[in-house]
Amino acid sequence: WTLAAVAAGATEYRHEFSTNGVFPGTALTLVNQTLQAGVVAGGTKTFDLKITTPPSASDFTQQTVNVIVQATI
């Protein structure tokens, strides 16, 4: 499967996040994105992830999706 802005065809899936529980959220891409700016040291930020699988998928083997969350100061 291939990450895309819109789940389409047999191999393109959408992965998105939301910081307020409302979807559609922000589509994840292959470049770094800001989840939340201004979180203080020791602070937390709740977020949700959603994956939309390809609508015409014909490959039903297990897929692995990695998401890295990095905090910077």
A tleap script that builds the chain and sets N, CA, C and O, in Angstrom:
source leaprc.protein.ff14SB
mol = sequence {
  NTRP THR LEU ALA ALA VAL ALA ALA GLY ALA
  THR GLU TYR ARG HIE GLU PHE SER THR ASN
  GLY VAL PHE PRO GLY THR ALA LEU THR LEU
  VAL ASN GLN THR LEU GLN ALA GLY VAL VAL
  ALA GLY GLY THR LYS THR PHE ASP LEU LYS
  ILE THR THR PRO PRO SER ALA SER ASP PHE
  THR GLN GLN THR VAL ASN VAL ILE VAL GLN
  ALA THR CILE
}
set mol.1.N position { 0.828 -1.183 0.000 }
set mol.1.CA position { 0.000 0.000 0.000 }
set mol.1.C position { 0.875 1.250 0.000 }
set mol.1.O position { 2.016 1.218 0.462 }
set mol.2.N position { 0.335 2.345 -0.519 }
set mol.2.CA position { 1.059 3.605 -0.634 }
set mol.2.C position { 0.271 4.711 0.061 }
set mol.2.O position { -0.938 4.840 -0.131 }
set mol.3.N position { 0.965 5.501 0.867 }
set mol.3.CA position { 0.331 6.631 1.550 }
set mol.3.C position { -0.082 7.675 0.527 }
set mol.3.O position { 0.705 8.037 -0.347 }
set mol.4.N position { -1.323 8.164 0.632 }
set mol.4.CA position { -1.832 9.184 -0.284 }
set mol.4.C position { -2.754 10.132 0.480 }
set mol.4.O position { -3.223 9.813 1.573 }
set mol.5.N position { -3.003 11.293 -0.106 }
set mol.5.CA position { -3.898 12.273 0.522 }
set mol.5.C position { -5.343 11.779 0.547 }
set mol.5.O position { -6.124 12.169 1.416 }
set mol.6.N position { -5.695 10.916 -0.416 }
set mol.6.CA position { -7.041 10.351 -0.517 }
set mol.6.C position { -6.911 8.854 -0.752 }
set mol.6.O position { -6.132 8.432 -1.607 }
set mol.7.N position { -7.653 8.047 -0.015 }
set mol.7.CA position { -7.657 6.605 -0.251 }
set mol.7.C position { -8.344 6.350 -1.585 }
set mol.7.O position { -9.494 6.738 -1.788 }
set mol.8.N position { -7.625 5.693 -2.491 }
set mol.8.CA position { -8.178 5.473 -3.830 }
set mol.8.C position { -7.631 4.187 -4.413 }
set mol.8.O position { -6.550 3.731 -4.042 }
set mol.9.N position { -8.384 3.609 -5.326 }
set mol.9.CA position { -7.913 2.436 -6.036 }
set mol.9.C position { -7.675 1.246 -5.123 }
set mol.9.O position { -8.339 1.079 -4.101 }
set mol.10.N position { -6.713 0.426 -5.516 }
set mol.10.CA position { -6.447 -0.818 -4.797 }
set mol.10.C position { -5.288 -0.714 -3.818 }
set mol.10.O position { -5.121 -1.591 -2.971 }
set mol.11.N position { -4.476 0.351 -3.916 }
set mol.11.CA position { -3.263 0.376 -3.096 }
set mol.11.C position { -3.019 1.672 -2.341 }
set mol.11.O position { -2.066 1.733 -1.565 }
set mol.12.N position { -3.813 2.697 -2.521 }
set mol.12.CA position { -3.560 3.971 -1.850 }
set mol.12.C position { -4.435 4.111 -0.607 }
set mol.12.O position { -5.659 3.999 -0.675 }
set mol.13.N position { -3.784 4.358 0.524 }
set mol.13.CA position { -4.511 4.528 1.783 }
set mol.13.C position { -4.267 5.920 2.345 }
set mol.13.O position { -3.271 6.563 2.014 }
set mol.14.N position { -5.176 6.384 3.194 }
set mol.14.CA position { -5.047 7.687 3.851 }
set mol.14.C position { -4.824 7.456 5.335 }
set mol.14.O position { -5.499 6.637 5.959 }
set mol.15.N position { -3.866 8.189 5.892 }
set mol.15.CA position { -3.593 8.148 7.324 }
set mol.15.C position { -3.668 9.592 7.799 }
set mol.15.O position { -3.015 10.470 7.234 }
set mol.16.N position { -4.456 9.837 8.826 }
set mol.16.CA position { -4.655 11.211 9.270 }
set mol.16.C position { -4.661 11.304 10.790 }
set mol.16.O position { -4.831 10.310 11.496 }
set mol.17.N position { -4.469 12.537 11.273 }
set mol.17.CA position { -4.532 12.756 12.712 }
set mol.17.C position { -5.479 13.897 13.015 }
set mol.17.O position { -5.749 14.754 12.173 }
set mol.18.N position { -5.980 13.884 14.249 }
set mol.18.CA position { -6.854 14.948 14.722 }
set mol.18.C position { -6.493 15.247 16.169 }
set mol.18.O position { -6.273 14.330 16.960 }
set mol.19.N position { -6.433 16.509 16.512 }
set mol.19.CA position { -6.145 16.900 17.893 }
set mol.19.C position { -7.412 17.237 18.671 }
set mol.19.O position { -7.356 17.558 19.858 }
set mol.20.N position { -8.566 17.160 17.983 }
set mol.20.CA position { -9.828 17.463 18.675 }
set mol.20.C position { -10.867 16.349 18.500 }
set mol.20.O position { -12.032 16.529 18.853 }
set mol.21.N position { -10.450 15.208 17.962 }
set mol.21.CA position { -11.352 14.075 17.795 }
set mol.21.C position { -12.295 14.170 16.615 }
set mol.21.O position { -13.159 13.310 16.440 }
set mol.22.N position { -12.142 15.208 15.798 }
set mol.22.CA position { -13.017 15.414 14.647 }
set mol.22.C position { -12.292 14.990 13.371 }
set mol.22.O position { -11.143 15.366 13.141 }
set mol.23.N position { -12.983 14.202 12.546 }
set mol.23.CA position { -12.444 13.785 11.261 }
set mol.23.C position { -13.404 14.207 10.167 }
set mol.23.O position { -14.611 14.199 10.410 }
set mol.24.N position { -12.938 14.585 8.945 }
set mol.24.CA position { -11.569 14.374 8.528 }
set mol.24.C position { -10.606 15.287 9.273 }
set mol.24.O position { -10.928 16.413 9.650 }
set mol.25.N position { -9.402 14.741 9.468 }
set mol.25.CA position { -8.362 15.476 10.161 }
set mol.25.C position { -7.305 15.933 9.178 }
set mol.25.O position { -7.594 16.211 8.015 }
set mol.26.N position { -6.078 16.007 9.660 }
set mol.26.CA position { -4.945 16.403 8.829 }
set mol.26.C position { -4.290 15.156 8.271 }
set mol.26.O position { -3.898 14.267 9.027 }
set mol.27.N position { -4.167 15.083 6.959 }
set mol.27.CA position { -3.557 13.914 6.319 }
set mol.27.C position { -2.071 13.869 6.636 }
set mol.27.O position { -1.376 14.879 6.528 }
set mol.28.N position { -1.587 12.697 7.029 }
set mol.28.CA position { -0.157 12.520 7.225 }
set mol.28.C position { 0.526 12.440 5.865 }
set mol.28.O position { -0.060 11.967 4.891 }
set mol.29.N position { 1.768 12.905 5.810 }
set mol.29.CA position { 2.556 12.871 4.582 }
set mol.29.C position { 3.902 12.249 4.905 }
set mol.29.O position { 4.131 11.793 6.025 }
set mol.30.N position { 4.782 12.232 3.933 }
set mol.30.CA position { 6.111 11.660 4.133 }
set mol.30.C position { 7.116 12.673 4.665 }
set mol.30.O position { 8.292 12.346 4.827 }
set mol.31.N position { 6.672 13.896 4.940 }
set mol.31.CA position { 7.547 14.918 5.526 }
set mol.31.C position { 7.062 15.237 6.939 }
set mol.31.O position { 5.906 14.986 7.276 }
set mol.32.N position { 7.950 15.791 7.760 }
set mol.32.CA position { 7.584 16.140 9.131 }
set mol.32.C position { 6.452 17.159 9.149 }
set mol.32.O position { 6.398 18.073 8.326 }
set mol.33.N position { 5.547 16.977 10.113 }
set mol.33.CA position { 4.427 17.891 10.279 }
set mol.33.C position { 4.317 18.265 11.751 }
set mol.33.O position { 4.723 17.498 12.624 }
set mol.34.N position { 3.766 19.446 12.026 }
set mol.34.CA position { 3.570 19.882 13.402 }
set mol.34.C position { 2.222 19.387 13.906 }
set mol.34.O position { 1.176 19.702 13.339 }
set mol.35.N position { 2.265 18.614 14.974 }
set mol.35.CA position { 1.043 18.138 15.615 }
set mol.35.C position { 0.496 19.231 16.521 }
set mol.35.O position { -0.689 19.558 16.464 }
set mol.36.N position { 1.364 19.795 17.357 }
set mol.36.CA position { 0.961 20.861 18.276 }
set mol.36.C position { 2.190 21.656 18.670 }
set mol.36.O position { 3.164 21.085 19.162 }
set mol.37.N position { 2.163 22.947 18.465 }
set mol.37.CA position { 3.256 23.822 18.899 }
set mol.37.C position { 2.953 24.317 20.312 }
set mol.37.O position { 1.792 24.399 20.713 }
set mol.38.N position { 3.994 24.643 21.053 }
set mol.38.CA position { 3.818 25.279 22.349 }
set mol.38.C position { 3.505 24.357 23.511 }
set mol.38.O position { 3.041 24.828 24.550 }
set mol.39.N position { 3.741 23.059 23.374 }
set mol.39.CA position { 3.539 22.150 24.505 }
set mol.39.C position { 4.739 22.301 25.437 }
set mol.39.O position { 5.882 22.141 25.008 }
set mol.40.N position { 4.490 22.603 26.691 }
set mol.40.CA position { 5.579 22.846 27.640 }
set mol.40.C position { 6.277 21.539 28.003 }
set mol.40.O position { 5.703 20.458 27.868 }
set mol.41.N position { 7.524 21.650 28.465 }
set mol.41.CA position { 8.264 20.468 28.909 }
set mol.41.C position { 7.460 19.749 29.983 }
set mol.41.O position { 6.996 20.372 30.938 }
set mol.42.N position { 7.295 18.444 29.830 }
set mol.42.CA position { 6.510 17.660 30.764 }
set mol.42.C position { 5.014 17.689 30.460 }
set mol.42.O position { 4.228 17.008 31.119 }
set mol.43.N position { 4.627 18.477 29.462 }
set mol.43.CA position { 3.219 18.580 29.094 }
set mol.43.C position { 2.789 17.418 28.201 }
set mol.43.O position { 3.617 16.602 27.796 }
set mol.44.N position { 1.525 17.350 27.904 }
set mol.44.CA position { 0.991 16.291 27.051 }
set mol.44.C position { 0.061 16.886 26.001 }
set mol.44.O position { -0.432 18.005 26.143 }
set mol.45.N position { -0.165 16.119 24.955 }
set mol.45.CA position { -1.126 16.487 23.924 }
set mol.45.C position { -1.809 15.216 23.445 }
set mol.45.O position { -1.144 14.295 22.972 }
set mol.46.N position { -3.110 15.161 23.561 }
set mol.46.CA position { -3.878 14.007 23.112 }
set mol.46.C position { -4.194 14.167 21.627 }
set mol.46.O position { -4.527 15.258 21.164 }
set mol.47.N position { -4.084 13.069 20.894 }
set mol.47.CA position { -4.451 13.099 19.480 }
set mol.47.C position { -4.967 11.730 19.065 }
set mol.47.O position { -4.695 10.723 19.719 }
set mol.48.N position { -5.706 11.711 17.981 }
set mol.48.CA position { -6.263 10.476 17.427 }
set mol.48.C position { -5.675 10.242 16.046 }
set mol.48.O position { -5.363 11.189 15.324 }
set mol.49.N position { -5.526 8.969 15.684 }
set mol.49.CA position { -5.082 8.588 14.348 }
set mol.49.C position { -6.182 7.785 13.674 }
set mol.49.O position { -6.910 7.041 14.330 }
set mol.50.N position { -6.297 7.939 12.371 }
set mol.50.CA position { -7.290 7.180 11.607 }
set mol.50.C position { -6.658 6.736 10.290 }
set mol.50.O position { -5.992 7.521 9.615 }
set mol.51.N position { -6.870 5.476 9.933 }
set mol.51.CA position { -6.412 4.949 8.651 }
set mol.51.C position { -7.638 4.585 7.818 }
set mol.51.O position { -8.534 3.880 8.282 }
set mol.52.N position { -7.661 5.075 6.591 }
set mol.52.CA position { -8.700 4.694 5.642 }
set mol.52.C position { -8.049 3.778 4.616 }
set mol.52.O position { -7.152 4.189 3.879 }
set mol.53.N position { -8.502 2.552 4.577 }
set mol.53.CA position { -7.889 1.556 3.693 }
set mol.53.C position { -8.313 1.791 2.244 }
set mol.53.O position { -9.323 2.444 1.984 }
set mol.54.N position { -7.533 1.251 1.303 }
set mol.54.CA position { -7.892 1.405 -0.110 }
set mol.54.C position { -9.289 0.840 -0.383 }
set mol.54.O position { -9.589 -0.278 0.035 }
set mol.55.N position { -10.145 1.592 -1.075 }
set mol.55.CA position { -11.516 1.134 -1.290 }
set mol.55.C position { -11.640 -0.096 -2.193 }
set mol.55.O position { -12.618 -0.839 -2.101 }
set mol.56.N position { -10.666 -0.306 -3.053 }
set mol.56.CA position { -10.716 -1.455 -3.967 }
set mol.56.C position { -9.611 -2.448 -3.657 }
set mol.56.O position { -9.131 -3.146 -4.550 }
set mol.57.N position { -9.208 -2.516 -2.403 }
set mol.57.CA position { -8.084 -3.377 -2.017 }
set mol.57.C position { -8.328 -4.825 -2.429 }
set mol.57.O position { -9.413 -5.380 -2.254 }
set mol.58.N position { -7.279 -5.404 -2.978 }
set mol.58.CA position { -7.341 -6.831 -3.313 }
set mol.58.C position { -6.245 -7.590 -2.573 }
set mol.58.O position { -6.191 -8.819 -2.612 }
set mol.59.N position { -5.376 -6.844 -1.902 }
set mol.59.CA position { -4.295 -7.432 -1.107 }
set mol.59.C position { -4.724 -7.380 0.356 }
set mol.59.O position { -4.715 -6.317 0.976 }
set mol.60.N position { -5.096 -8.522 0.896 }
set mol.60.CA position { -5.613 -8.559 2.261 }
set mol.60.C position { -4.599 -9.093 3.261 }
set mol.60.O position { -4.969 -9.565 4.336 }
set mol.61.N position { -3.307 -9.019 2.904 }
set mol.61.CA position { -2.274 -9.419 3.842 }
set mol.61.C position { -2.104 -8.316 4.880 }
set mol.61.O position { -2.487 -7.168 4.654 }
set mol.62.N position { -1.528 -8.676 6.012 }
set mol.62.CA position { -1.308 -7.696 7.079 }
set mol.62.C position { -0.390 -6.589 6.586 }
set mol.62.O position { 0.621 -6.851 5.935 }
set mol.63.N position { -0.746 -5.364 6.897 }
set mol.63.CA position { 0.060 -4.194 6.543 }
set mol.63.C position { 0.602 -3.567 7.825 }
set mol.63.O position { -0.035 -3.638 8.876 }
set mol.64.N position { 1.769 -2.960 7.732 }
set mol.64.CA position { 2.386 -2.297 8.876 }
set mol.64.C position { 2.517 -0.810 8.590 }
set mol.64.O position { 2.975 -0.415 7.517 }
set mol.65.N position { 2.117 0.009 9.543 }
set mol.65.CA position { 2.201 1.452 9.403 }
set mol.65.C position { 2.996 1.990 10.586 }
set mol.65.O position { 2.650 1.735 11.739 }
set mol.66.N position { 4.050 2.726 10.303 }
set mol.66.CA position { 4.865 3.328 11.361 }
set mol.66.C position { 4.575 4.817 11.445 }
set mol.66.O position { 4.524 5.509 10.429 }
set mol.67.N position { 4.383 5.304 12.670 }
set mol.67.CA position { 4.220 6.740 12.918 }
set mol.67.C position { 5.215 7.112 13.994 }
set mol.67.O position { 5.237 6.502 15.063 }
set mol.68.N position { 6.030 8.100 13.723 }
set mol.68.CA position { 7.019 8.558 14.699 }
set mol.68.C position { 6.583 9.935 15.220 }
set mol.68.O position { 6.355 10.864 14.445 }
set mol.69.N position { 6.476 10.042 16.535 }
set mol.69.CA position { 6.147 11.327 17.161 }
set mol.69.C position { 7.411 11.815 17.839 }
set mol.69.O position { 7.968 11.134 18.700 }
set mol.70.N position { 7.858 12.990 17.451 }
set mol.70.CA position { 9.115 13.554 17.962 }
set mol.70.C position { 8.842 14.886 18.629 }
set mol.70.O position { 8.190 15.756 18.052 }
set mol.71.N position { 9.336 15.044 19.835 }
set mol.71.CA position { 9.215 16.320 20.545 }
set mol.71.C position { 10.525 17.082 20.425 }
set mol.71.O position { 11.601 16.516 20.621 }
set mol.72.N position { 10.433 18.351 20.107 }
set mol.72.CA position { 11.633 19.197 20.012 }
set mol.72.C position { 11.425 20.461 20.843 }
set mol.72.O position { 10.300 20.891 21.099 }
set mol.73.N position { 12.525 21.023 21.244 }
set mol.73.CA position { 12.463 22.271 22.010 }
set mol.73.C position { 13.030 23.394 21.161 }
set mol.73.O position { 13.078 24.540 21.606 }
savepdb mol mol.pdb
quit
